[in-house]
Amino acid sequence: MAGLKTASGDYIDSSWELSVAVEELGPEAEPLTLRVTGDVHIGGVMLQIVDKIKVKQNWSDHALWWEQKKLWLLKTNWTVDKYGLQADARLRYTPQHKPVRLQLPNRRMIRVHASFSEPVFRAVAGICRVLSIRHAEELSLLRAPEEKNKKKRKGPALGTEDEFDLSGVVLPASAEQQPFRGMPAHFSDSPATEACYRMLSVSWTGLTPEHVLKMPRPSNLVEKAQINSRWLSSSRSLMQQDVLENEQLWLRFKYYNFFDLEPKYDAVRITQLYEQARWAVLLEETESTEEEMMVFAALQYHINKLSLSADPTEPAGEQGMDDLDSALSNLQVKLEGGTSTSDMLENLTTIPELKDYLRIFRPRKLTLKGYKQHWVVFKETSISYYKSREEALGEPVQQLNLKGCEVVPDVNISGQKFCIRLLVPSPEGMSEVYLRCDDEQQYAHWMAGCRLAAKGRTMADSTYQSEVQNILSFLQLQRASPDAPAAPDAEAMGTQWLVSPRYQKKFKPKQLTPRILEAHQNVAQLSLTEAKMRFIQAWQSLPDFGISYFVVRFKGSRKDEILGIANNRLIRIDLAVGDVVKTWRYSNMRQWNVNWDIRQVAIEFDEHINVAFSSVSAGCNIVHEYIGGYIFLSTRSTDKGRGLDEELFYKLTGGHEAL
């Protein structure tokens, strides 16, 4: 490839020198000097580099990076001229995959190899394959915030105690990974990778109130908007965005549009989503009322308790299968109960009943009447009540079918109040009825029956007796005074870390523990996966769930305002008071574009409504990507054969910004 030399040593052809720094040779090494011509292809340049280095290793992941242009020269069949390389180009021969340190939604740290040459959208997909998280399009990477007041922080930060290393993991070639010993095969290589899988799929149980208090919390909408200024662009590579090898980034669910959550396949995804929801609640990124906070605390308490003994290699039970299994085992028990045909028929048709005097109260407007005693019969999934036991052969005062109803405990142990609140669906709406029991035994049996009936099951169900025992043991747990050691697990785990700092300050542990234990009674029967799913669903039902905030300046306005971006709408919010001024739905959007010169987003809605704004708190491209990302996610299909249209994602989110 060398040019022709004259007698004086000068070159007389069109070749020229190209300087290339090789990372493997170290930062102090002099760059290699190559002699090239304009028609040499990039693959040929890389061959020259490897020949000159004379180091035997696998160079297949290496590529050329053009520093001034922030450009990977990945098209190896392109020539030097086609790329526009000149003698002044500073090139680096460097691996395309480099280690990064990721803080996961559960605030634990992990080290993985990520692609620095592909768009972040594809790099995240690669990371999620290693972590066994499906639907990687819902997640993305943020820059870690700069740490302030390092001197003030005492002790290690949350999650820094252990850093899990998956940088050496090699994924199997097949897209569909077969589980091995109850986990994805690449996690079963060593005790270290097995421990990592446990960290990913089981909630961390070592939190303290100090952990929650130490975490930075946004105190207003502007601070919530600052979080969203740190998202990396999905259509550009990590290298193009100046991310360094071993730099710390955050991996988070970015788009609040969770597709096809399936316990059988999504152990890691559900756990990490629960963790992101939990921290959003604890750090008050999503607002919740005192009552809602107690429900979240009770679910966390339950999840924490089950996580202590959880085995992530056991497949998550599916509710439908649980129902079928219990029905079959139920039938088997009954069939084994007798020998003659008549006994068998009787055993199959006899379902336990409850009959007793209870006090009943039906709240009505303009009534001051309290509880009234009735003879109540609980048969199959229905409750009938009569004025007296003698009238039970006639027509009941009322019959309630409890299938699909809500069953809410209303218990005060110290006041000897054992009530069951039933919200029963009726043509007029929800019919509300209170049942008041005399003591714990009566309450436990009727409460267990009501809970099963609400699910469409009868007291013949194999879980009825265990449900009764669970309720009785939980009442015993609540019975103790806060000074007595009757709720050792609750006290040992502490309850203050289960609520946000605002409620940590408002309530003493002695006040908090009984309230959380009372709320726990509603969720005590849930499995670990069901409890996490219930937490995610409760989070999704909060009024300001899934809104990403940005400080913007609307066209024609003289003051900054807040733009909230949700999965189905845009919200204009008054910055001073936090009130919603206007809402626009994506379904009414006709088109949107960005003027990259003046950094302004313009959107046209139906009926010739035009909205334009510039972004103050974040790059215009981040706002544009959020809107395009949600529109892209709405195009996903349940058809398993259809993959993601990656080009459509870039088209909707990338814009036409010149790199």
XYZ file of C-alpha atoms in Angstrom:
659
model
C 0.000 0.000 0.000
C 3.013 2.297 0.358
C 3.386 5.052 -2.234
C 6.350 5.376 -4.623
C 9.375 7.181 -3.159
C 11.744 9.543 -4.962
C 15.495 9.448 -4.353
C 15.051 12.069 -1.616
C 12.483 9.857 0.180
C 9.337 11.859 -0.704
C 6.148 10.106 -1.821
C 4.918 11.029 -5.311
C 1.564 9.127 -5.374
C -1.756 10.018 -3.671
C -1.080 8.199 -0.392
C -0.970 10.037 2.950
C -0.485 9.321 6.617
C -3.307 8.503 9.052
C -2.786 8.526 12.818
C -4.591 5.876 14.959
C -4.439 5.500 18.756
C -4.804 1.900 19.948
C -6.365 1.546 23.407
C -4.772 -1.850 24.084
C -1.288 -0.292 23.929
C -2.081 1.999 26.883
C -2.643 5.768 27.226
C 1.094 6.596 27.058
C 1.713 4.733 23.779
C 2.377 6.739 20.630
C -0.387 6.544 17.964
C 0.287 4.236 15.026
C 1.002 5.917 11.699
C -0.547 4.237 8.663
C -0.082 5.158 5.011
C -3.380 5.066 3.128
C -5.048 6.231 -0.064
C -8.597 7.484 -0.489
C -9.840 4.262 -2.069
C -8.765 2.005 0.836
C -11.807 0.546 2.627
C -12.115 0.789 6.412
C -11.728 -3.002 6.765
C -8.303 -2.692 5.075
C -7.256 0.069 7.490
C -8.180 -2.192 10.443
C -6.139 -5.060 8.940
C -3.105 -2.745 8.712
C -3.560 -1.797 12.392
C -3.677 -5.434 13.549
C -0.601 -6.270 11.406
C 1.357 -3.402 12.979
C 0.356 -4.179 16.590
C 1.573 -7.784 16.361
C -0.543 -8.810 19.381
C -2.416 -12.108 19.008
C -5.952 -11.743 20.372
C -9.547 -11.628 19.171
C -10.015 -8.209 17.561
C -13.541 -8.885 16.229
C -15.245 -6.447 18.644
C -12.874 -3.585 17.792
C -13.777 -0.722 15.492
C -12.568 2.766 14.560
C -13.901 5.841 16.386
C -13.454 9.287 14.798
C -13.047 11.658 17.739
C -13.677 15.058 16.109
C -16.871 13.919 14.378
C -18.015 11.652 17.257
C -18.622 8.939 14.707
C -18.087 5.158 14.606
C -16.686 3.951 11.274
C -18.741 0.748 11.286
C -19.302 0.354 7.542
C -16.098 -1.559 6.843
C -16.806 -1.704 3.088
C -16.855 2.114 2.872
C -13.660 3.769 1.657
C -11.622 6.398 3.462
C -12.832 8.987 0.886
C -16.494 8.042 1.341
C -16.216 8.720 5.085
C -14.367 11.981 4.319
C -11.285 11.132 6.393
C -8.358 13.555 6.094
C -4.838 13.484 7.519
C -5.913 15.541 10.541
C -8.503 12.922 11.649
C -7.911 11.574 15.178
C -8.921 7.914 15.166
C -9.094 5.403 18.026
C -9.075 1.642 17.585
C -11.239 0.567 20.494
C -13.683 -2.171 21.611
C -17.341 -1.538 20.755
C -18.472 -3.174 24.035
C -17.187 -1.719 27.288
C -18.120 -2.186 30.953
C -20.554 0.243 32.597
C -21.823 0.361 36.182
C -25.590 0.424 36.383
C -27.772 1.355 39.324
C -30.911 -0.761 38.946
C -34.471 0.232 39.979
C -33.882 -1.613 43.294
C -30.889 0.729 43.909
C -28.345 -2.124 43.728
C -25.225 -1.798 41.574
C -24.286 -4.110 38.733
C -21.400 -4.157 36.242
C -22.189 -5.256 32.680
C -20.737 -4.994 29.204
C -22.761 -2.611 27.042
C -22.548 -1.640 23.399
C -20.924 1.795 23.028
C -21.367 1.783 19.243
C -25.068 0.989 18.751
C -27.945 3.362 19.561
C -28.855 3.363 23.267
C -32.206 1.746 22.349
C -30.328 -1.344 21.144
C -27.693 -1.170 23.907
C -30.475 -1.282 26.531
C -32.012 -4.288 24.749
C -28.639 -6.072 25.076
C -28.366 -5.192 28.780
C -31.933 -6.413 29.396
C -31.172 -9.741 27.681
C -28.339 -10.277 30.181
C -30.607 -9.292 33.092
C -33.543 -11.416 31.780
C -35.924 -8.444 31.480
C -38.463 -8.680 28.659
C -39.800 -5.619 26.772
C -36.602 -3.604 27.023
C -38.263 -0.814 25.028
C -39.925 0.340 28.282
C -36.542 1.053 29.906
C -33.699 3.431 29.225
C -30.555 4.930 30.748
C -30.052 8.152 32.685
C -26.885 9.859 33.792
C -26.293 9.518 37.531
C -26.726 12.847 39.362
C -23.646 14.566 40.690
C -23.164 13.738 44.362
C -23.393 16.755 46.636
C -22.305 17.035 50.252
C -20.122 13.932 50.175
C -18.670 14.876 53.571
C -22.081 14.926 55.223
C -22.940 11.427 54.115
C -22.039 8.920 56.788
C -21.676 5.259 55.970
C -21.977 3.642 52.545
C -24.708 4.743 50.163
C -27.592 2.399 49.505
C -26.651 -0.434 47.166
C -22.889 0.188 47.214
C -22.183 -2.551 49.740
C -22.179 -5.197 46.997
C -21.523 -4.626 43.327
C -22.542 -7.595 41.216
C -20.387 -8.317 38.196
C -21.980 -9.708 35.038
C -19.370 -8.256 32.664
C -18.030 -11.732 31.870
C -21.406 -13.302 31.038
C -21.707 -14.871 27.590
C -25.274 -15.326 26.398
C -26.297 -18.470 24.494
C -26.701 -18.007 20.762
C -30.417 -18.867 20.694
C -32.852 -16.033 21.322
C -35.074 -18.218 23.502
C -33.079 -19.122 26.594
C -33.967 -22.404 28.229
C -34.020 -22.178 32.032
C -31.560 -24.350 33.935
C -32.113 -25.196 37.617
C -35.030 -22.773 37.696
C -33.165 -19.732 36.344
C -31.835 -18.479 32.979
C -28.883 -20.707 32.093
C -26.253 -17.941 32.105
C -26.981 -17.221 35.788
C -26.248 -20.801 36.850
C -22.531 -20.650 35.923
C -21.206 -19.807 39.394
C -22.312 -18.959 42.962
C -21.633 -15.267 42.134
C -24.009 -15.207 39.146
C -26.624 -17.185 41.113
C -26.416 -14.561 43.886
C -26.883 -11.902 41.222
C -30.054 -13.587 39.949
C -31.394 -13.660 43.490
C -30.649 -9.935 43.842
C -32.487 -9.242 40.581
C -35.568 -11.361 41.276
C -36.052 -11.103 45.070
C -36.660 -7.818 46.882
C -33.929 -6.588 49.188
C -34.933 -6.985 52.834
C -32.159 -4.970 54.497
C -33.648 -1.476 54.300
C -33.714 0.875 57.284
C -35.452 4.243 57.876
C -32.021 5.874 57.423
C -31.764 4.459 53.887
C -35.023 6.177 52.967
C -34.081 9.454 54.685
C -30.667 9.544 52.958
C -32.092 9.260 49.450
C -32.554 12.575 47.603
C -36.261 13.445 47.307
C -37.857 15.923 44.913
C -39.755 18.533 46.952
C -41.613 20.219 44.065
C -42.485 19.880 40.384
C -39.318 21.689 39.255
C -37.144 19.137 41.088
C -39.208 16.307 39.577
C -38.547 17.869 36.170
C -34.779 17.936 36.835
C -34.750 14.119 37.010
C -36.012 13.925 33.415
C -33.253 16.196 32.102
C -30.743 13.356 32.554
C -32.165 10.784 30.085
C -29.769 9.713 27.358
C -30.918 9.946 23.752
C -32.121 6.522 22.560
C -31.118 7.027 18.929
C -27.460 7.898 19.587
C -24.718 5.675 20.995
C -23.169 5.900 24.471
C -19.857 7.002 22.908
C -21.579 9.825 21.005
C -22.992 11.057 24.320
C -19.574 11.139 26.035
C -20.258 8.190 28.355
C -16.969 6.782 29.626
C -15.919 3.206 30.292
C -16.974 2.124 33.824
C -19.117 5.248 34.238
C -22.155 4.930 36.510
C -25.556 5.161 34.801
C -29.090 4.482 36.019
C -31.299 1.848 34.388
C -34.988 2.712 34.902
C -38.423 2.079 33.434
C -38.877 5.228 31.366
C -42.262 4.656 29.727
C -45.124 3.827 32.113
C -46.843 1.496 29.690
C -46.160 -2.032 30.960
C -46.943 -4.606 28.307
C -47.757 -8.284 28.910
C -46.593 -8.688 32.538
C -46.407 -12.447 32.933
C -45.249 -13.993 36.259
C -44.060 -17.146 34.487
C -41.483 -15.245 32.396
C -41.072 -11.922 34.188
C -39.626 -12.675 37.650
C -36.882 -10.055 37.287
C -39.049 -7.551 35.431
C -41.880 -7.673 38.007
C -39.430 -7.382 40.931
C -37.581 -4.419 39.413
C -40.853 -2.731 38.461
C -42.122 -3.227 42.014
C -38.874 -1.724 43.318
C -39.191 1.331 41.075
C -42.801 1.745 42.236
C -41.783 1.320 45.872
C -39.112 4.015 45.674
C -41.463 6.345 43.789
C -43.893 6.025 46.724
C -41.271 6.199 49.507
C -39.515 9.232 47.996
C -42.865 10.887 47.196
C -42.119 11.112 43.489
C -45.734 9.886 43.212
C -48.094 11.490 45.738
C -50.291 9.292 47.945
C -52.734 9.897 50.814
C -52.222 8.614 54.357
C -54.636 5.696 53.784
C -52.934 4.781 50.501
C -49.533 4.944 52.194
C -50.713 2.427 54.812
C -51.792 0.043 52.029
C -48.379 0.411 50.340
C -46.682 -0.138 53.718
C -48.743 -3.284 54.383
C -47.876 -4.713 50.946
C -44.170 -3.950 51.482
C -44.301 -5.565 54.921
C -45.908 -8.683 53.381
C -43.448 -8.791 50.454
C -40.514 -8.315 52.821
C -41.690 -11.158 55.049
C -42.136 -13.562 52.103
C -38.864 -12.446 50.475
C -36.870 -13.581 53.502
C -37.623 -17.206 52.589
C -38.211 -16.817 48.838
C -36.476 -19.136 46.403
C -36.201 -17.372 43.032
C -35.614 -20.683 41.240
C -39.133 -21.868 42.066
C -41.548 -20.954 39.252
C -44.117 -18.301 40.140
C -47.538 -19.850 40.679
C -50.230 -18.695 38.334
C -53.538 -17.849 39.962
C -55.573 -19.750 37.400
C -53.529 -22.891 37.973
C -53.818 -22.454 41.742
C -57.595 -22.375 41.404
C -57.614 -25.455 39.179
C -55.205 -27.356 41.439
C -57.214 -26.588 44.560
C -60.453 -27.543 42.761
C -58.946 -30.877 41.662
C -57.461 -31.634 45.080
C -60.797 -30.637 46.594
C -62.605 -33.069 44.342
C -60.053 -35.787 45.117
C -60.528 -35.342 48.874
C -64.288 -35.623 48.486
C -64.075 -38.659 46.212
C -61.818 -40.408 48.708
C -64.228 -39.608 51.540
C -66.775 -42.370 50.953
C -67.169 -45.745 49.323
C -70.845 -46.121 48.360
C -72.388 -44.178 45.477
C -74.808 -42.371 47.787
C -71.964 -41.340 50.130
C -69.958 -40.148 47.154
C -72.813 -38.007 45.837
C -73.459 -36.608 49.302
C -69.778 -35.745 49.776
C -69.662 -34.046 46.395
C -72.739 -31.931 47.067
C -72.365 -31.160 50.779
C -70.722 -27.790 51.301
C -70.092 -26.484 54.834
C -72.500 -23.786 55.990
C -72.315 -21.119 58.682
C -75.432 -20.310 60.734
C -75.394 -17.881 63.649
C -76.793 -14.713 65.149
C -74.902 -11.632 63.881
C -75.632 -7.944 64.104
C -76.175 -6.289 60.737
C -76.032 -2.637 59.725
C -76.948 -1.247 56.293
C -75.920 2.425 55.964
C -78.661 4.518 54.404
C -79.068 8.241 54.009
C -81.071 9.988 56.739
C -80.967 7.063 59.161
C -79.629 6.939 62.699
C -80.484 3.274 63.341
C -77.551 1.108 64.355
C -76.850 -2.609 64.243
C -79.795 -5.006 64.447
C -79.535 -8.704 65.390
C -80.446 -11.243 62.688
C -80.187 -14.981 62.113
C -77.680 -15.284 59.281
C -77.089 -18.282 57.013
C -73.946 -18.459 54.864
C -74.391 -21.075 52.130
C -72.091 -21.557 49.123
C -71.283 -17.969 48.073
C -74.444 -16.302 49.407
C -75.499 -14.798 52.745
C -79.198 -14.732 53.703
C -80.456 -13.109 56.878
C -83.747 -13.509 58.748
C -85.440 -11.741 61.669
C -85.085 -14.887 63.817
C -83.944 -18.504 63.692
C -87.555 -19.713 63.558
C -88.222 -17.769 60.334
C -85.250 -19.304 58.524
C -87.528 -21.678 56.570
C -89.355 -18.725 54.993
C -88.228 -15.806 52.818
C -85.089 -13.947 54.007
C -85.063 -10.226 54.749
C -82.291 -10.016 52.157
C -79.980 -12.342 50.264
C -76.513 -11.205 49.157
C -74.416 -12.997 46.543
C -70.819 -12.216 47.539
C -69.151 -13.276 44.284
C -67.097 -10.312 43.061
C -67.748 -8.231 46.174
C -65.155 -6.311 48.184
C -64.462 -7.625 51.687
C -62.953 -5.060 54.053
C -62.045 -5.798 57.696
C -63.171 -3.261 60.275
C -61.477 -4.445 63.469
C -60.465 -2.758 66.687
C -59.093 -5.348 69.095
C -58.930 -3.071 72.141
C -62.528 -1.960 71.542
C -63.681 -5.576 70.947
C -64.989 -4.578 67.524
C -64.995 -7.384 64.942
C -66.795 -6.126 61.818
C -66.783 -7.215 58.194
C -67.637 -4.544 55.638
C -69.094 -5.919 52.403
C -69.398 -3.850 49.231
C -71.681 -5.980 47.064
C -72.238 -5.173 43.360
C -75.918 -4.490 42.619
C -77.873 -2.989 39.683
C -78.127 0.318 41.585
C -74.366 0.432 42.233
C -72.527 -0.874 45.291
C -74.651 -2.137 48.185
C -72.876 -1.652 51.537
C -73.486 -4.037 54.467
C -71.685 -4.420 57.809
C -71.602 -7.754 59.691
C -70.642 -7.493 63.369
C -69.351 -10.640 65.097
C -69.231 -11.326 68.846
C -65.666 -12.594 69.136
C -62.483 -13.525 67.272
C -63.487 -17.130 66.535
C -66.789 -16.162 64.962
C -65.139 -13.318 63.039
C -62.342 -15.551 61.666
C -64.795 -18.161 60.305
C -67.158 -15.649 58.694
C -64.320 -13.485 57.349
C -62.609 -16.511 55.752
C -65.925 -17.557 54.158
C -66.520 -14.032 52.797
C -63.035 -13.815 51.304
C -63.437 -17.137 49.495
C -66.975 -16.277 48.324
C -65.701 -13.003 46.853
C -63.384 -15.129 44.657
C -66.264 -17.423 43.723
C -65.129 -20.249 46.026
C -67.062 -21.973 48.803
C -66.084 -23.103 52.314
C -65.484 -26.582 50.867
C -62.293 -25.111 49.396
C -59.124 -26.704 50.782
C -57.781 -23.260 51.779
C -60.732 -22.409 54.084
C -59.259 -23.780 57.321
C -55.823 -22.248 56.683
C -57.538 -18.909 55.961
C -59.321 -19.120 59.340
C -56.002 -19.841 61.071
C -54.247 -16.964 59.251
C -56.926 -14.522 60.434
C -56.769 -15.784 64.028
C -52.960 -15.590 64.150
C -53.050 -12.100 62.665
C -55.562 -10.970 65.280
C -53.187 -12.361 67.900
C -50.404 -10.310 66.305
C -52.473 -7.142 66.641
C -53.665 -7.951 70.148
C -50.295 -7.232 71.761
C -49.536 -3.803 73.136
C -46.662 -2.076 71.324
C -44.448 -2.767 74.339
C -45.087 -6.506 74.291
C -43.155 -8.808 71.947
C -46.252 -10.181 70.179
C -45.381 -8.864 66.744
C -41.684 -9.762 66.669
C -41.328 -9.830 62.894
C -42.961 -6.432 62.467
C -40.862 -4.900 65.217
C -37.668 -6.637 64.121
C -38.050 -5.386 60.568
C -39.126 -1.964 61.825
C -42.064 -0.250 60.205
C -40.763 3.277 59.628
C -38.879 2.389 56.451
C -42.221 1.222 54.989
C -43.523 4.805 54.748
C -42.207 8.058 53.270
C -40.259 10.511 55.474
C -43.362 12.691 55.870
C -45.172 9.871 57.684
C -42.008 8.806 59.511
C -42.098 12.254 61.128
C -45.863 12.259 61.671
C -46.151 8.890 63.462
C -44.110 7.210 66.152
C -43.371 3.506 65.536
C -45.891 2.584 68.258
C -48.616 4.392 66.296
C -47.472 3.188 62.884
C -47.107 -0.538 63.528
C -50.776 -1.261 64.482
C -52.049 0.689 61.450
C -49.781 -1.172 59.042
C -50.675 -4.528 60.595
C -54.354 -3.680 60.283
C -53.944 -2.851 56.587
C -51.876 -6.025 56.175
C -54.924 -8.135 57.003
C -56.313 -7.361 53.544
C -53.238 -8.689 51.759
C -52.003 -11.414 54.123
C -53.287 -14.201 51.848
C -51.434 -13.033 48.734
C -48.470 -14.915 47.284
C -45.192 -13.039 46.793
C -45.774 -12.411 43.076
C -49.431 -11.464 43.637
C -48.389 -8.955 46.309
C -45.850 -7.320 43.977
C -48.447 -7.159 41.197
C -50.988 -5.676 43.642
C -48.436 -3.013 44.657
C -47.787 -2.128 40.991
C -51.552 -1.935 40.320
C -52.094 0.279 43.392
C -49.263 2.538 42.188
C -50.861 2.724 38.729
C -54.158 3.829 40.287
C -52.634 6.934 41.940
C -53.792 10.213 40.325
C -50.325 11.391 39.260
C -48.905 7.967 38.334
C -46.765 7.844 35.197
C -46.463 11.576 34.590
C -43.006 12.813 33.581
C -42.550 16.525 34.238
C -40.698 19.194 32.247
C -40.323 22.948 32.774
C -41.353 24.583 29.484
C -42.209 28.009 28.078
C -45.355 27.966 25.929
C -45.375 30.160 22.841
C -46.903 33.536 23.656
C -46.443 33.096 27.425
C -44.076 35.134 29.586
C -43.698 32.639 32.423
C -42.374 29.111 32.845
C -44.950 26.338 33.203
C -44.902 22.583 33.691
C -45.610 20.095 30.918
C -46.622 16.642 32.149
C -46.181 13.785 29.659
C -48.206 10.622 30.355
C -48.782 7.473 28.292
C -51.963 8.858 26.662
C -51.953 12.641 27.103
C -50.043 15.896 27.569
C -50.894 18.050 30.594
C -50.301 21.788 31.018
C -49.750 22.559 34.716
C -49.528 25.898 36.520
C -46.039 25.999 38.045
C -47.022 28.246 40.969
C -49.975 26.239 42.340
C -49.669 22.854 40.619
C -53.178 22.962 39.095
C -53.928 21.334 35.731
C -54.687 24.067 33.173
C -55.288 21.971 30.051
C -55.060 18.365 28.812
C -54.460 17.175 25.239
C -54.819 13.501 24.247
C -52.489 11.765 21.783
C -55.552 10.309 20.060
C -56.423 13.868 18.925
C -52.897 14.614 17.715
C -52.549 15.118 13.979
C -48.826 15.835 13.742
C -45.894 17.195 15.684
C -42.457 18.426 14.749
C -39.432 20.130 16.203
C -37.721 23.262 14.992
C -34.179 22.300 15.987
C -32.824 25.802 15.298
C -34.987 27.510 17.932
C -35.504 24.292 19.969
C -39.275 24.481 19.830
C -41.810 21.626 19.737
C -44.956 22.342 17.722
C -48.025 20.068 17.893
C -51.229 20.197 15.878
C -54.393 18.637 17.322
C -57.859 18.109 15.842
C -60.049 21.175 15.224
C -56.948 23.218 14.249
C -55.640 23.470 17.820
C -51.931 24.319 17.709
C -49.588 24.138 20.697
C -45.924 25.176 20.683
C -43.387 25.322 23.488
C -39.656 25.359 24.152
C -38.148 23.153 26.847
C -36.373 24.907 29.733
C -35.362 22.058 32.070
C -34.273 19.444 29.511
C -33.102 19.126 25.953
C -35.801 19.498 23.313
C -34.883 16.034 22.013
C -35.800 14.436 25.400
C -39.338 15.889 25.292
C -39.676 14.870 21.644
C -38.513 11.341 22.435
C -41.018 10.946 25.300
C -43.982 11.856 23.083
C -42.758 9.712 20.172
C -41.904 6.842 22.528
C -45.433 6.640 23.935
C -46.929 6.757 20.436
C -44.519 3.969 19.416
C -45.454 1.807 22.434
C -49.151 2.121 21.546
C -48.391 0.289 18.266
C -47.155 -2.885 20.007
C -49.013 -6.065 19.115
C -49.859 -9.099 21.252
C -48.839 -11.249 18.281
C -45.752 -13.089 19.575
C -44.395 -13.510 16.058
C -44.213 -9.785 15.399
C -40.995 -8.185 16.580
C -40.506 -4.518 17.368
C -40.247 -2.109 14.449
C -36.998 -0.477 15.540
C -36.885 1.846 12.545
C -40.334 3.194 13.444
C -39.062 3.944 16.974
C -36.147 6.008 15.603
C -38.455 7.739 13.142
C -40.897 8.727 15.919
C -38.298 9.638 18.559
C -35.067 10.631 16.842
C -36.200 13.750 15.044
C -33.993 15.308 12.378
C -31.402 16.843 14.666
C -28.024 17.057 12.993
C -25.476 14.976 14.886
